[in-house]
Amino acid sequence: MDKIKQLKAERRAVILAHNYQPGEIQDIADFTGDSLALSVKAAQTDADVIVFCGVRFMAETAAILSPAKIVLLPDKNAGCPLADMITAEQLRELKAKHPGAVVVCYVNSSAEVKAESDYCCTSANAVEVVESLPEDKKIIFVPDQHLGQFVIEKTGRELILWPGYCTVHVAITEDDIKKAKTAHPDAVVMAHPECTESVKKLCDQILSTGQMLKFTKTSEAKSFVIATEIGIIHTLKKENPGREFFAATERAVCPNMKRITLEKVLWSLEDMHYQITVPEPARTRAKTALDRMVEVLPAK
Ligand code: 13P
Ligand code: SF4
């Protein structure tokens, strides 16, 4: 950790970590947050180097928004199965079937898919992004069907959905929630919108990871059941001493997020790897969609 600190200063680097990162990574980071907050931070920092402790699409987003900076992903294989569920070619085919439709793409997607999209969104502002679009516009929403379904319910808009899903969140079952509620009857149950519809129906609050951290601060409840990747429980506990947090299931672990270790962060700063870049013209096209995303703040 000392070596990381020293090299970070020498390289004029900033370490950004997602809320699902292992606890020790969140602890050495300069900034932790959800996808939206990290994107805003990546666009604003004046550091020369961004070490992105998260998965590839997050580092790509930083590279798209801050092309003059060096963006490092400490493990080059940290991907996101959800982001890989639609290709640019598949999106072009979908667009051809729905001429005139606007494309809103979840930030959990490749740079090439973003380049084919009109707007990006995260789980924190998907509702607001869709609400900002003209009523008469047809909207294609990719790639997460469950976030898309949540947006349909919140906005009453019809969306053309793509059948993508997060392998970690769909593994949280109704049975997990029912059992957790029986074990902790006074707890507030918070779920991420990537959970299935039947799971979300059983939960009290549907929130992005950043919104969960914010909600907890103002809530009067003393205990919470968390239906998302369990890495967030580290920060929830740290920020809320005296309150209790229970995972809906210990199975909710994203193996890609957990690829990042302290050693890999150190090596990434020593060897300046793995540099993530997005070639033109895809970068400029994807930036337009991302700029629109970082401008829309969530209501909650
Ligand atoms: P958040 O934007 O809520 O941090 O979620 C990111 C993610 O990967 C969810 O699985
Ligand atoms: Fe992707 Fe799901 Fe992991 Fe988030 S939790 S990075 S959506 S696989």
PDB file of C-alpha atoms and ligand atoms in Angstrom:
ATOM      1  CA  MET A   1       0.000   0.000   0.000  1.00  0.00           C
ATOM      2  CA  ASP A   2       2.918   2.347   0.717  1.00  0.00           C
ATOM      3  CA  LYS A   3       4.450   1.523  -2.647  1.00  0.00           C
ATOM      4  CA  ILE A   4       1.132   2.243  -4.371  1.00  0.00           C
ATOM      5  CA  LYS A   5       0.931   5.613  -2.607  1.00  0.00           C
ATOM      6  CA  GLN A   6       4.462   6.546  -3.597  1.00  0.00           C
ATOM      7  CA  LEU A   7       4.094   5.521  -7.248  1.00  0.00           C
ATOM      8  CA  LYS A   8       0.708   7.181  -7.469  1.00  0.00           C
ATOM      9  CA  ALA A   9       2.293  10.505  -6.501  1.00  0.00           C
ATOM     10  CA  GLU A  10       5.224  10.027  -8.897  1.00  0.00           C
ATOM     11  CA  ARG A  11       2.920   9.223 -11.817  1.00  0.00           C
ATOM     12  CA  ARG A  12       0.359  11.902 -10.895  1.00  0.00           C
ATOM     13  CA  ALA A  13      -2.237   9.149 -10.862  1.00  0.00           C
ATOM     14  CA  VAL A  14      -5.690   8.898  -9.343  1.00  0.00           C
ATOM     15  CA  ILE A  15      -7.266   5.592  -8.299  1.00  0.00           C
ATOM     16  CA  LEU A  16     -10.986   5.211  -8.981  1.00  0.00           C
ATOM     17  CA  ALA A  17     -12.806   2.163  -7.580  1.00  0.00           C
ATOM     18  CA  HIS A  18     -16.315   0.863  -8.140  1.00  0.00           C
ATOM     19  CA  ASN A  19     -18.508   0.047  -5.148  1.00  0.00           C
ATOM     20  CA  TYR A  20     -18.217  -3.702  -5.949  1.00  0.00           C
ATOM     21  CA  GLN A  21     -14.417  -3.776  -5.613  1.00  0.00           C
ATOM     22  CA  PRO A  22     -12.748  -5.820  -2.846  1.00  0.00           C
ATOM     23  CA  GLY A  23     -12.653  -3.844   0.436  1.00  0.00           C
ATOM     24  CA  GLU A  24      -8.879  -3.240   0.429  1.00  0.00           C
ATOM     25  CA  ILE A  25      -9.102  -1.732  -3.065  1.00  0.00           C
ATOM     26  CA  GLN A  26     -11.924   0.600  -2.030  1.00  0.00           C
ATOM     27  CA  ASP A  27      -9.796   1.614   0.968  1.00  0.00           C
ATOM     28  CA  ILE A  28      -6.764   2.696  -1.113  1.00  0.00           C
ATOM     29  CA  ALA A  29      -8.867   4.438  -3.781  1.00  0.00           C
ATOM     30  CA  ASP A  30      -9.012   8.223  -4.040  1.00  0.00           C
ATOM     31  CA  PHE A  31     -12.641   7.956  -5.018  1.00  0.00           C
ATOM     32  CA  THR A  32     -15.252   5.192  -4.890  1.00  0.00           C
ATOM     33  CA  GLY A  33     -18.691   5.319  -6.420  1.00  0.00           C
ATOM     34  CA  ASP A  34     -21.271   3.962  -8.830  1.00  0.00           C
ATOM     35  CA  SER A  35     -20.848   3.975 -12.610  1.00  0.00           C
ATOM     36  CA  LEU A  36     -22.275   7.471 -13.008  1.00  0.00           C
ATOM     37  CA  ALA A  37     -20.225   9.101 -10.243  1.00  0.00           C
ATOM     38  CA  LEU A  38     -17.033   7.415 -11.506  1.00  0.00           C
ATOM     39  CA  SER A  39     -17.688   8.599 -15.063  1.00  0.00           C
ATOM     40  CA  VAL A  40     -18.161  12.178 -13.845  1.00  0.00           C
ATOM     41  CA  LYS A  41     -14.982  11.918 -11.788  1.00  0.00           C
ATOM     42  CA  ALA A  42     -12.994  10.485 -14.727  1.00  0.00           C
ATOM     43  CA  ALA A  43     -14.111  13.380 -16.904  1.00  0.00           C
ATOM     44  CA  GLN A  44     -13.195  15.999 -14.285  1.00  0.00           C
ATOM     45  CA  THR A  45      -9.911  14.852 -12.723  1.00  0.00           C
ATOM     46  CA  ASP A  46      -6.721  16.747 -13.556  1.00  0.00           C
ATOM     47  CA  ALA A  47      -4.506  13.690 -12.890  1.00  0.00           C
ATOM     48  CA  ASP A  48      -2.294  12.421 -15.748  1.00  0.00           C
ATOM     49  CA  VAL A  49      -3.160   8.759 -15.118  1.00  0.00           C
ATOM     50  CA  ILE A  50      -6.415   7.071 -14.073  1.00  0.00           C
ATOM     51  CA  VAL A  51      -6.079   3.610 -12.508  1.00  0.00           C
ATOM     52  CA  PHE A  52      -9.555   2.188 -12.937  1.00  0.00           C
ATOM     53  CA  CYS A  53     -10.409  -0.496 -10.397  1.00  0.00           C
ATOM     54  CA  GLY A  54     -13.503  -1.925 -11.993  1.00  0.00           C
ATOM     55  CA  VAL A  55     -14.300  -3.690 -15.255  1.00  0.00           C
ATOM     56  CA  ARG A  56     -13.321  -2.913 -18.852  1.00  0.00           C
ATOM     57  CA  PHE A  57     -16.401  -0.904 -19.906  1.00  0.00           C
ATOM     58  CA  MET A  58     -15.778   1.456 -16.981  1.00  0.00           C
ATOM     59  CA  ALA A  59     -12.148   2.032 -18.000  1.00  0.00           C
ATOM     60  CA  GLU A  60     -13.263   2.463 -21.624  1.00  0.00           C
ATOM     61  CA  THR A  61     -15.764   5.085 -20.518  1.00  0.00           C
ATOM     62  CA  ALA A  62     -12.960   6.983 -18.762  1.00  0.00           C
ATOM     63  CA  ALA A  63     -10.783   6.725 -21.905  1.00  0.00           C
ATOM     64  CA  ILE A  64     -13.629   8.016 -24.089  1.00  0.00           C
ATOM     65  CA  LEU A  65     -14.339  10.957 -21.791  1.00  0.00           C
ATOM     66  CA  SER A  66     -10.665  11.818 -21.083  1.00  0.00           C
ATOM     67  CA  PRO A  67      -8.652  10.915 -24.197  1.00  0.00           C
ATOM     68  CA  ALA A  68      -5.588  12.922 -23.107  1.00  0.00           C
ATOM     69  CA  LYS A  69      -5.149  10.821 -19.958  1.00  0.00           C
ATOM     70  CA  ILE A  70      -3.609   7.385 -19.610  1.00  0.00           C
ATOM     71  CA  VAL A  71      -6.279   4.970 -18.372  1.00  0.00           C
ATOM     72  CA  LEU A  72      -5.049   1.742 -16.750  1.00  0.00           C
ATOM     73  CA  LEU A  73      -7.092  -1.381 -15.997  1.00  0.00           C
ATOM     74  CA  PRO A  74      -5.037  -3.516 -13.541  1.00  0.00           C
ATOM     75  CA  ASP A  75      -6.385  -6.813 -14.961  1.00  0.00           C
ATOM     76  CA  LYS A  76      -6.920  -6.915 -18.695  1.00  0.00           C
ATOM     77  CA  ASN A  77      -9.448  -9.743 -18.394  1.00  0.00           C
ATOM     78  CA  ALA A  78     -11.830  -7.904 -16.068  1.00  0.00           C
ATOM     79  CA  GLY A  79     -14.845  -7.816 -18.356  1.00  0.00           C
ATOM     80  CA  CYS A  80     -18.617  -7.736 -17.943  1.00  0.00           C
ATOM     81  CA  PRO A  81     -20.742 -10.566 -19.394  1.00  0.00           C
ATOM     82  CA  LEU A  82     -23.732  -8.213 -19.636  1.00  0.00           C
ATOM     83  CA  ALA A  83     -21.732  -5.748 -21.765  1.00  0.00           C
ATOM     84  CA  ASP A  84     -20.742  -8.635 -24.057  1.00  0.00           C
ATOM     85  CA  MET A  85     -24.365  -9.649 -24.675  1.00  0.00           C
ATOM     86  CA  ILE A  86     -24.823  -7.237 -27.588  1.00  0.00           C
ATOM     87  CA  THR A  87     -22.396  -6.426 -30.405  1.00  0.00           C
ATOM     88  CA  ALA A  88     -22.349  -3.295 -32.561  1.00  0.00           C
ATOM     89  CA  GLU A  89     -23.461  -5.460 -35.504  1.00  0.00           C
ATOM     90  CA  GLN A  90     -26.467  -6.784 -33.569  1.00  0.00           C
ATOM     91  CA  LEU A  91     -27.411  -3.240 -32.565  1.00  0.00           C
ATOM     92  CA  ARG A  92     -27.157  -2.046 -36.188  1.00  0.00           C
ATOM     93  CA  GLU A  93     -29.535  -4.879 -37.193  1.00  0.00           C
ATOM     94  CA  LEU A  94     -31.977  -3.899 -34.427  1.00  0.00           C
ATOM     95  CA  LYS A  95     -31.846  -0.246 -35.532  1.00  0.00           C
ATOM     96  CA  ALA A  96     -32.559  -1.290 -39.133  1.00  0.00           C
ATOM     97  CA  LYS A  97     -35.730  -3.069 -37.903  1.00  0.00           C
ATOM     98  CA  HIS A  98     -36.914   0.103 -36.116  1.00  0.00           C
ATOM     99  CA  PRO A  99     -36.034   3.046 -38.331  1.00  0.00           C
ATOM    100  CA  GLY A 100     -36.274   6.409 -36.555  1.00  0.00           C
ATOM    101  CA  ALA A 101     -35.948   4.895 -33.063  1.00  0.00           C
ATOM    102  CA  VAL A 102     -33.655   6.562 -30.536  1.00  0.00           C
ATOM    103  CA  VAL A 103     -31.096   4.227 -28.928  1.00  0.00           C
ATOM    104  CA  VAL A 104     -30.488   4.438 -25.186  1.00  0.00           C
ATOM    105  CA  CYS A 105     -27.689   2.168 -24.100  1.00  0.00           C
ATOM    106  CA  TYR A 106     -26.786   1.179 -20.575  1.00  0.00           C
ATOM    107  CA  VAL A 107     -23.192   2.148 -19.829  1.00  0.00           C
ATOM    108  CA  ASN A 108     -22.512  -1.593 -19.261  1.00  0.00           C
ATOM    109  CA  SER A 109     -21.737  -1.968 -22.975  1.00  0.00           C
ATOM    110  CA  SER A 110     -18.736  -1.888 -25.319  1.00  0.00           C
ATOM    111  CA  ALA A 111     -17.373   1.353 -26.814  1.00  0.00           C
ATOM    112  CA  GLU A 112     -18.545   0.146 -30.260  1.00  0.00           C
ATOM    113  CA  VAL A 113     -22.115  -0.278 -28.990  1.00  0.00           C
ATOM    114  CA  LYS A 114     -21.993   3.179 -27.395  1.00  0.00           C
ATOM    115  CA  ALA A 115     -20.806   4.571 -30.741  1.00  0.00           C
ATOM    116  CA  GLU A 116     -24.025   3.200 -32.317  1.00  0.00           C
ATOM    117  CA  SER A 117     -26.188   4.771 -29.573  1.00  0.00           C
ATOM    118  CA  ASP A 118     -27.747   8.207 -29.123  1.00  0.00           C
ATOM    119  CA  TYR A 119     -27.739   8.286 -25.324  1.00  0.00           C
ATOM    120  CA  CYS A 120     -25.988   6.371 -22.583  1.00  0.00           C
ATOM    121  CA  CYS A 121     -27.388   5.977 -19.090  1.00  0.00           C
ATOM    122  CA  THR A 122     -26.493   4.220 -15.863  1.00  0.00           C
ATOM    123  CA  SER A 123     -28.809   2.528 -13.390  1.00  0.00           C
ATOM    124  CA  ALA A 124     -28.806   5.835 -11.457  1.00  0.00           C
ATOM    125  CA  ASN A 125     -30.243   7.989 -14.256  1.00  0.00           C
ATOM    126  CA  ALA A 126     -31.893   5.596 -16.770  1.00  0.00           C
ATOM    127  CA  VAL A 127     -35.388   6.773 -15.778  1.00  0.00           C
ATOM    128  CA  GLU A 128     -34.463  10.450 -16.127  1.00  0.00           C
ATOM    129  CA  VAL A 129     -32.694   9.896 -19.473  1.00  0.00           C
ATOM    130  CA  VAL A 130     -35.758   8.135 -20.945  1.00  0.00           C
ATOM    131  CA  GLU A 131     -38.112  10.774 -19.481  1.00  0.00           C
ATOM    132  CA  SER A 132     -36.105  13.501 -21.208  1.00  0.00           C
ATOM    133  CA  LEU A 133     -36.927  12.049 -24.656  1.00  0.00           C
ATOM    134  CA  PRO A 134     -39.910  13.304 -26.721  1.00  0.00           C
ATOM    135  CA  GLU A 135     -43.143  11.345 -26.049  1.00  0.00           C
ATOM    136  CA  ASP A 136     -43.584  10.327 -29.686  1.00  0.00           C
ATOM    137  CA  LYS A 137     -40.109   8.813 -30.059  1.00  0.00           C
ATOM    138  CA  LYS A 138     -39.669   5.058 -30.356  1.00  0.00           C
ATOM    139  CA  ILE A 139     -36.901   3.983 -27.967  1.00  0.00           C
ATOM    140  CA  ILE A 140     -34.546   1.020 -28.226  1.00  0.00           C
ATOM    141  CA  PHE A 141     -32.989   0.125 -24.842  1.00  0.00           C
ATOM    142  CA  VAL A 142     -29.917  -2.154 -24.697  1.00  0.00           C
ATOM    143  CA  PRO A 143     -28.509  -4.436 -23.370  1.00  0.00           C
ATOM    144  CA  ASP A 144     -30.084  -5.063 -19.910  1.00  0.00           C
ATOM    145  CA  GLN A 145     -33.687  -6.262 -20.081  1.00  0.00           C
ATOM    146  CA  HIS A 146     -34.216  -5.955 -16.322  1.00  0.00           C
ATOM    147  CA  LEU A 147     -33.087  -2.341 -16.041  1.00  0.00           C
ATOM    148  CA  GLY A 148     -35.180  -1.724 -19.183  1.00  0.00           C
ATOM    149  CA  GLN A 149     -38.250  -3.292 -17.554  1.00  0.00           C
ATOM    150  CA  PHE A 150     -37.711  -1.124 -14.465  1.00  0.00           C
ATOM    151  CA  VAL A 151     -37.610   1.991 -16.689  1.00  0.00           C
ATOM    152  CA  ILE A 152     -40.833   0.895 -18.444  1.00  0.00           C
ATOM    153  CA  GLU A 153     -42.586   0.568 -15.074  1.00  0.00           C
ATOM    154  CA  LYS A 154     -41.300   3.932 -13.807  1.00  0.00           C
ATOM    155  CA  THR A 155     -41.935   5.988 -16.944  1.00  0.00           C
ATOM    156  CA  GLY A 156     -44.907   4.206 -18.543  1.00  0.00           C
ATOM    157  CA  ARG A 157     -42.988   4.417 -21.854  1.00  0.00           C
ATOM    158  CA  GLU A 158     -42.795   1.516 -24.291  1.00  0.00           C
ATOM    159  CA  LEU A 159     -39.210   0.396 -24.848  1.00  0.00           C
ATOM    160  CA  ILE A 160     -37.831  -2.040 -27.391  1.00  0.00           C
ATOM    161  CA  LEU A 161     -35.703  -4.270 -25.155  1.00  0.00           C
ATOM    162  CA  TRP A 162     -32.696  -6.483 -25.825  1.00  0.00           C
ATOM    163  CA  PRO A 163     -32.648  -9.768 -23.849  1.00  0.00           C
ATOM    164  CA  GLY A 164     -29.342  -9.132 -22.027  1.00  0.00           C
ATOM    165  CA  TYR A 165     -28.900  -9.697 -18.297  1.00  0.00           C
ATOM    166  CA  CYS A 166     -26.282  -9.594 -15.554  1.00  0.00           C
ATOM    167  CA  THR A 167     -25.270 -13.118 -14.582  1.00  0.00           C
ATOM    168  CA  VAL A 168     -24.617 -12.010 -10.993  1.00  0.00           C
ATOM    169  CA  HIS A 169     -27.910 -10.217 -10.370  1.00  0.00           C
ATOM    170  CA  VAL A 170     -30.192 -12.800 -11.999  1.00  0.00           C
ATOM    171  CA  ALA A 171     -28.670 -15.381  -9.639  1.00  0.00           C
ATOM    172  CA  ILE A 172     -30.418 -13.634  -6.722  1.00  0.00           C
ATOM    173  CA  THR A 173     -33.714 -15.510  -6.349  1.00  0.00           C
ATOM    174  CA  GLU A 174     -37.166 -14.797  -4.888  1.00  0.00           C
ATOM    175  CA  ASP A 175     -36.418 -17.494  -2.362  1.00  0.00           C
ATOM    176  CA  ASP A 176     -33.266 -15.630  -1.228  1.00  0.00           C
ATOM    177  CA  ILE A 177     -35.312 -12.487  -0.583  1.00  0.00           C
ATOM    178  CA  LYS A 178     -38.106 -14.355   1.227  1.00  0.00           C
ATOM    179  CA  LYS A 179     -35.609 -16.104   3.489  1.00  0.00           C
ATOM    180  CA  ALA A 180     -33.744 -12.854   4.203  1.00  0.00           C
ATOM    181  CA  LYS A 181     -37.016 -11.102   5.069  1.00  0.00           C
ATOM    182  CA  THR A 182     -37.979 -13.864   7.471  1.00  0.00           C
ATOM    183  CA  ALA A 183     -34.553 -13.724   9.126  1.00  0.00           C
ATOM    184  CA  HIS A 184     -34.539  -9.887   9.308  1.00  0.00           C
ATOM    185  CA  PRO A 185     -38.178  -8.780   9.468  1.00  0.00           C
ATOM    186  CA  ASP A 186     -37.369  -5.135  10.358  1.00  0.00           C
ATOM    187  CA  ALA A 187     -34.781  -4.654   7.631  1.00  0.00           C
ATOM    188  CA  VAL A 188     -35.261  -2.440   4.586  1.00  0.00           C
ATOM    189  CA  VAL A 189     -34.626  -4.548   1.468  1.00  0.00           C
ATOM    190  CA  MET A 190     -32.659  -2.738  -1.245  1.00  0.00           C
ATOM    191  CA  ALA A 191     -32.226  -4.222  -4.731  1.00  0.00           C
ATOM    192  CA  HIS A 192     -30.331  -3.165  -7.841  1.00  0.00           C
ATOM    193  CA  PRO A 193     -32.505  -2.697 -10.961  1.00  0.00           C
ATOM    194  CA  GLU A 194     -30.507  -5.456 -12.715  1.00  0.00           C
ATOM    195  CA  CYS A 195     -32.338  -7.990 -10.497  1.00  0.00           C
ATOM    196  CA  THR A 196     -35.243  -9.877 -12.045  1.00  0.00           C
ATOM    197  CA  GLU A 197     -38.768  -8.414 -11.911  1.00  0.00           C
ATOM    198  CA  SER A 198     -40.026 -11.069  -9.474  1.00  0.00           C
ATOM    199  CA  VAL A 199     -37.162 -10.257  -7.077  1.00  0.00           C
ATOM    200  CA  LYS A 200     -37.618  -6.477  -7.378  1.00  0.00           C
ATOM    201  CA  LYS A 201     -41.325  -6.871  -6.562  1.00  0.00           C
ATOM    202  CA  LEU A 202     -40.385  -8.273  -3.151  1.00  0.00           C
ATOM    203  CA  CYS A 203     -37.992  -5.417  -2.311  1.00  0.00           C
ATOM    204  CA  ASP A 204     -38.597  -2.010  -0.701  1.00  0.00           C
ATOM    205  CA  GLN A 205     -36.154   0.152  -2.653  1.00  0.00           C
ATOM    206  CA  ILE A 206     -34.736  -0.266  -6.181  1.00  0.00           C
ATOM    207  CA  LEU A 207     -31.514   1.725  -6.337  1.00  0.00           C
ATOM    208  CA  SER A 208     -28.142   2.034  -8.051  1.00  0.00           C
ATOM    209  CA  THR A 209     -25.185   1.282  -5.784  1.00  0.00           C
ATOM    210  CA  GLY A 210     -24.522   4.994  -5.235  1.00  0.00           C
ATOM    211  CA  GLN A 211     -28.185   5.557  -4.409  1.00  0.00           C
ATOM    212  CA  MET A 212     -28.057   2.719  -1.848  1.00  0.00           C
ATOM    213  CA  LEU A 213     -25.209   4.479  -0.026  1.00  0.00           C
ATOM    214  CA  LYS A 214     -27.098   7.771  -0.119  1.00  0.00           C
ATOM    215  CA  PHE A 215     -30.453   6.274   0.921  1.00  0.00           C
ATOM    216  CA  THR A 216     -28.939   4.516   3.931  1.00  0.00           C
ATOM    217  CA  LYS A 217     -27.566   7.795   5.301  1.00  0.00           C
ATOM    218  CA  THR A 218     -31.022   9.380   5.566  1.00  0.00           C
ATOM    219  CA  SER A 219     -33.031   6.235   6.412  1.00  0.00           C
ATOM    220  CA  GLU A 220     -34.145   5.650   9.998  1.00  0.00           C
ATOM    221  CA  ALA A 221     -33.880   1.880   9.643  1.00  0.00           C
ATOM    222  CA  LYS A 222     -31.253   0.032  11.661  1.00  0.00           C
ATOM    223  CA  SER A 223     -30.834  -2.958   9.372  1.00  0.00           C
ATOM    224  CA  PHE A 224     -30.785  -3.551   5.628  1.00  0.00           C
ATOM    225  CA  VAL A 225     -30.872  -6.536   3.279  1.00  0.00           C
ATOM    226  CA  ILE A 226     -28.778  -5.924   0.165  1.00  0.00           C
ATOM    227  CA  ALA A 227     -29.774  -7.541  -3.139  1.00  0.00           C
ATOM    228  CA  THR A 228     -26.762  -6.652  -5.262  1.00  0.00           C
ATOM    229  CA  GLU A 229     -23.074  -7.554  -5.535  1.00  0.00           C
ATOM    230  CA  ILE A 230     -21.820  -7.957  -1.981  1.00  0.00           C
ATOM    231  CA  GLY A 231     -18.727  -5.714  -2.359  1.00  0.00           C
ATOM    232  CA  ILE A 232     -20.880  -2.715  -1.527  1.00  0.00           C
ATOM    233  CA  ILE A 233     -21.472  -4.038   1.999  1.00  0.00           C
ATOM    234  CA  HIS A 234     -17.870  -3.068   2.870  1.00  0.00           C
ATOM    235  CA  THR A 235     -18.568   0.648   2.343  1.00  0.00           C
ATOM    236  CA  LEU A 236     -22.101   0.464   3.759  1.00  0.00           C
ATOM    237  CA  LYS A 237     -20.677  -0.895   7.026  1.00  0.00           C
ATOM    238  CA  LYS A 238     -17.785   1.569   7.050  1.00  0.00           C
ATOM    239  CA  GLU A 239     -20.068   4.574   6.551  1.00  0.00           C
ATOM    240  CA  ASN A 240     -22.787   3.398   8.937  1.00  0.00           C
ATOM    241  CA  PRO A 241     -21.296   2.095  12.190  1.00  0.00           C
ATOM    242  CA  GLY A 242     -23.962   0.657  14.465  1.00  0.00           C
ATOM    243  CA  ARG A 243     -26.206  -0.432  11.607  1.00  0.00           C
ATOM    244  CA  GLU A 244     -26.476  -3.931  10.203  1.00  0.00           C
ATOM    245  CA  PHE A 245     -26.211  -5.042   6.593  1.00  0.00           C
ATOM    246  CA  PHE A 246     -27.050  -8.525   5.332  1.00  0.00           C
ATOM    247  CA  ALA A 247     -26.414  -9.939   1.865  1.00  0.00           C
ATOM    248  CA  ALA A 248     -29.589 -11.335   0.249  1.00  0.00           C
ATOM    249  CA  THR A 249     -27.227 -14.112  -0.828  1.00  0.00           C
ATOM    250  CA  GLU A 250     -23.483 -14.599  -0.494  1.00  0.00           C
ATOM    251  CA  ARG A 251     -23.582 -15.938  -4.077  1.00  0.00           C
ATOM    252  CA  ALA A 252     -23.905 -12.409  -5.451  1.00  0.00           C
ATOM    253  CA  VAL A 253     -20.207 -12.012  -6.233  1.00  0.00           C
ATOM    254  CA  CYS A 254     -18.997 -10.565  -9.533  1.00  0.00           C
ATOM    255  CA  PRO A 255     -15.833 -12.561 -10.352  1.00  0.00           C
ATOM    256  CA  ASN A 256     -14.702  -9.890 -12.796  1.00  0.00           C
ATOM    257  CA  MET A 257     -14.811  -7.132 -10.198  1.00  0.00           C
ATOM    258  CA  LYS A 258     -12.799  -9.370  -7.857  1.00  0.00           C
ATOM    259  CA  ARG A 259      -9.986  -9.817 -10.388  1.00  0.00           C
ATOM    260  CA  ILE A 260      -8.479  -6.558  -9.165  1.00  0.00           C
ATOM    261  CA  THR A 261      -6.033  -7.034  -6.281  1.00  0.00           C
ATOM    262  CA  LEU A 262      -3.595  -4.737  -4.458  1.00  0.00           C
ATOM    263  CA  GLU A 263      -0.654  -6.433  -6.232  1.00  0.00           C
ATOM    264  CA  LYS A 264      -2.226  -5.848  -9.636  1.00  0.00           C
ATOM    265  CA  VAL A 265      -2.841  -2.188  -8.803  1.00  0.00           C
ATOM    266  CA  LEU A 266       0.840  -1.839  -7.857  1.00  0.00           C
ATOM    267  CA  TRP A 267       2.031  -3.631 -11.006  1.00  0.00           C
ATOM    268  CA  SER A 268      -0.242  -1.501 -13.162  1.00  0.00           C
ATOM    269  CA  LEU A 269       1.450   1.638 -11.805  1.00  0.00           C
ATOM    270  CA  GLU A 270       4.944   0.129 -12.086  1.00  0.00           C
ATOM    271  CA  ASP A 271       4.555  -1.083 -15.661  1.00  0.00           C
ATOM    272  CA  MET A 272       1.862   1.385 -16.789  1.00  0.00           C
ATOM    273  CA  HIS A 273      -0.399  -1.431 -17.943  1.00  0.00           C
ATOM    274  CA  TYR A 274      -3.000  -2.306 -19.175  1.00  0.00           C
ATOM    275  CA  GLN A 275      -3.646   0.865 -21.127  1.00  0.00           C
ATOM    276  CA  ILE A 276      -7.206   1.150 -22.354  1.00  0.00           C
ATOM    277  CA  THR A 277      -7.763   3.223 -25.480  1.00  0.00           C
ATOM    278  CA  VAL A 278     -10.719   3.582 -27.821  1.00  0.00           C
ATOM    279  CA  PRO A 279      -9.839   4.227 -31.470  1.00  0.00           C
ATOM    280  CA  GLU A 280     -11.438   6.981 -33.548  1.00  0.00           C
ATOM    281  CA  PRO A 281     -14.032   7.425 -34.973  1.00  0.00           C
ATOM    282  CA  ALA A 282     -15.801   5.193 -32.407  1.00  0.00           C
ATOM    283  CA  ARG A 283     -14.458   7.286 -29.508  1.00  0.00           C
ATOM    284  CA  THR A 284     -15.964  10.572 -30.693  1.00  0.00           C
ATOM    285  CA  ARG A 285     -19.302   8.932 -31.534  1.00  0.00           C
ATOM    286  CA  ALA A 286     -19.438   7.177 -28.161  1.00  0.00           C
ATOM    287  CA  LYS A 287     -18.484  10.425 -26.386  1.00  0.00           C
ATOM    288  CA  THR A 288     -21.595  12.185 -27.674  1.00  0.00           C
ATOM    289  CA  ALA A 289     -23.790   9.494 -26.071  1.00  0.00           C
ATOM    290  CA  LEU A 290     -21.740   9.581 -22.843  1.00  0.00           C
ATOM    291  CA  ASP A 291     -21.722  13.395 -22.590  1.00  0.00           C
ATOM    292  CA  ARG A 292     -25.509  13.283 -22.603  1.00  0.00           C
ATOM    293  CA  MET A 293     -25.414  10.699 -19.791  1.00  0.00           C
ATOM    294  CA  VAL A 294     -23.154  12.647 -17.426  1.00  0.00           C
ATOM    295  CA  GLU A 295     -25.340  15.748 -17.860  1.00  0.00           C
ATOM    296  CA  VAL A 296     -28.486  14.020 -16.528  1.00  0.00           C
ATOM    297  CA  LEU A 297     -28.507  13.848 -12.763  1.00  0.00           C
ATOM    298  CA  PRO A 298     -30.696  11.283 -11.006  1.00  0.00           C
ATOM    299  CA  ALA A 299     -33.715  12.643  -9.118  1.00  0.00           C
ATOM    300  CA  LYS A 300     -32.925  10.535  -5.986  1.00  0.00           C
TER     301      LYS A 300
HETATM  302  P1  13P B   1     -24.006   0.900 -10.561  1.00  0.00           P
HETATM  303  O1  13P B   1     -24.038   1.855 -11.706  1.00  0.00           O
HETATM  304  O2  13P B   1     -25.259   0.919  -9.739  1.00  0.00           O
HETATM  305  O3  13P B   1     -22.800   1.140  -9.746  1.00  0.00           O
HETATM  306  O4  13P B   1     -23.925  -0.597 -11.112  1.00  0.00           O
HETATM  307  C1  13P B   1     -22.899  -1.027 -11.943  1.00  0.00           C
HETATM  308  C2  13P B   1     -22.977  -2.453 -12.244  1.00  0.00           C
HETATM  309  O5  13P B   1     -22.111  -3.037 -12.844  1.00  0.00           O
HETATM  310  C3  13P B   1     -24.134  -3.175 -11.779  1.00  0.00           C
HETATM  311  O6  13P B   1     -23.944  -4.516 -11.887  1.00  0.00           O
HETATM  312 FE1  SF4 B   2     -21.255  -6.725 -15.183  1.00  0.00          FE
HETATM  313 FE2  SF4 B   2     -22.999  -7.789 -13.479  1.00  0.00          FE
HETATM  314 FE3  SF4 B   2     -20.409  -7.647 -12.814  1.00  0.00          FE
HETATM  315 FE4  SF4 B   2     -21.936  -5.433 -12.910  1.00  0.00          FE
HETATM  316  S1  SF4 B   2     -22.140  -7.164 -11.493  1.00  0.00           S
HETATM  317  S2  SF4 B   2     -19.884  -5.707 -13.770  1.00  0.00           S
HETATM  318  S3  SF4 B   2     -23.275  -5.920 -14.654  1.00  0.00           S
HETATM  319  S4  SF4 B   2     -21.315  -8.862 -14.491  1.00  0.00           S
END
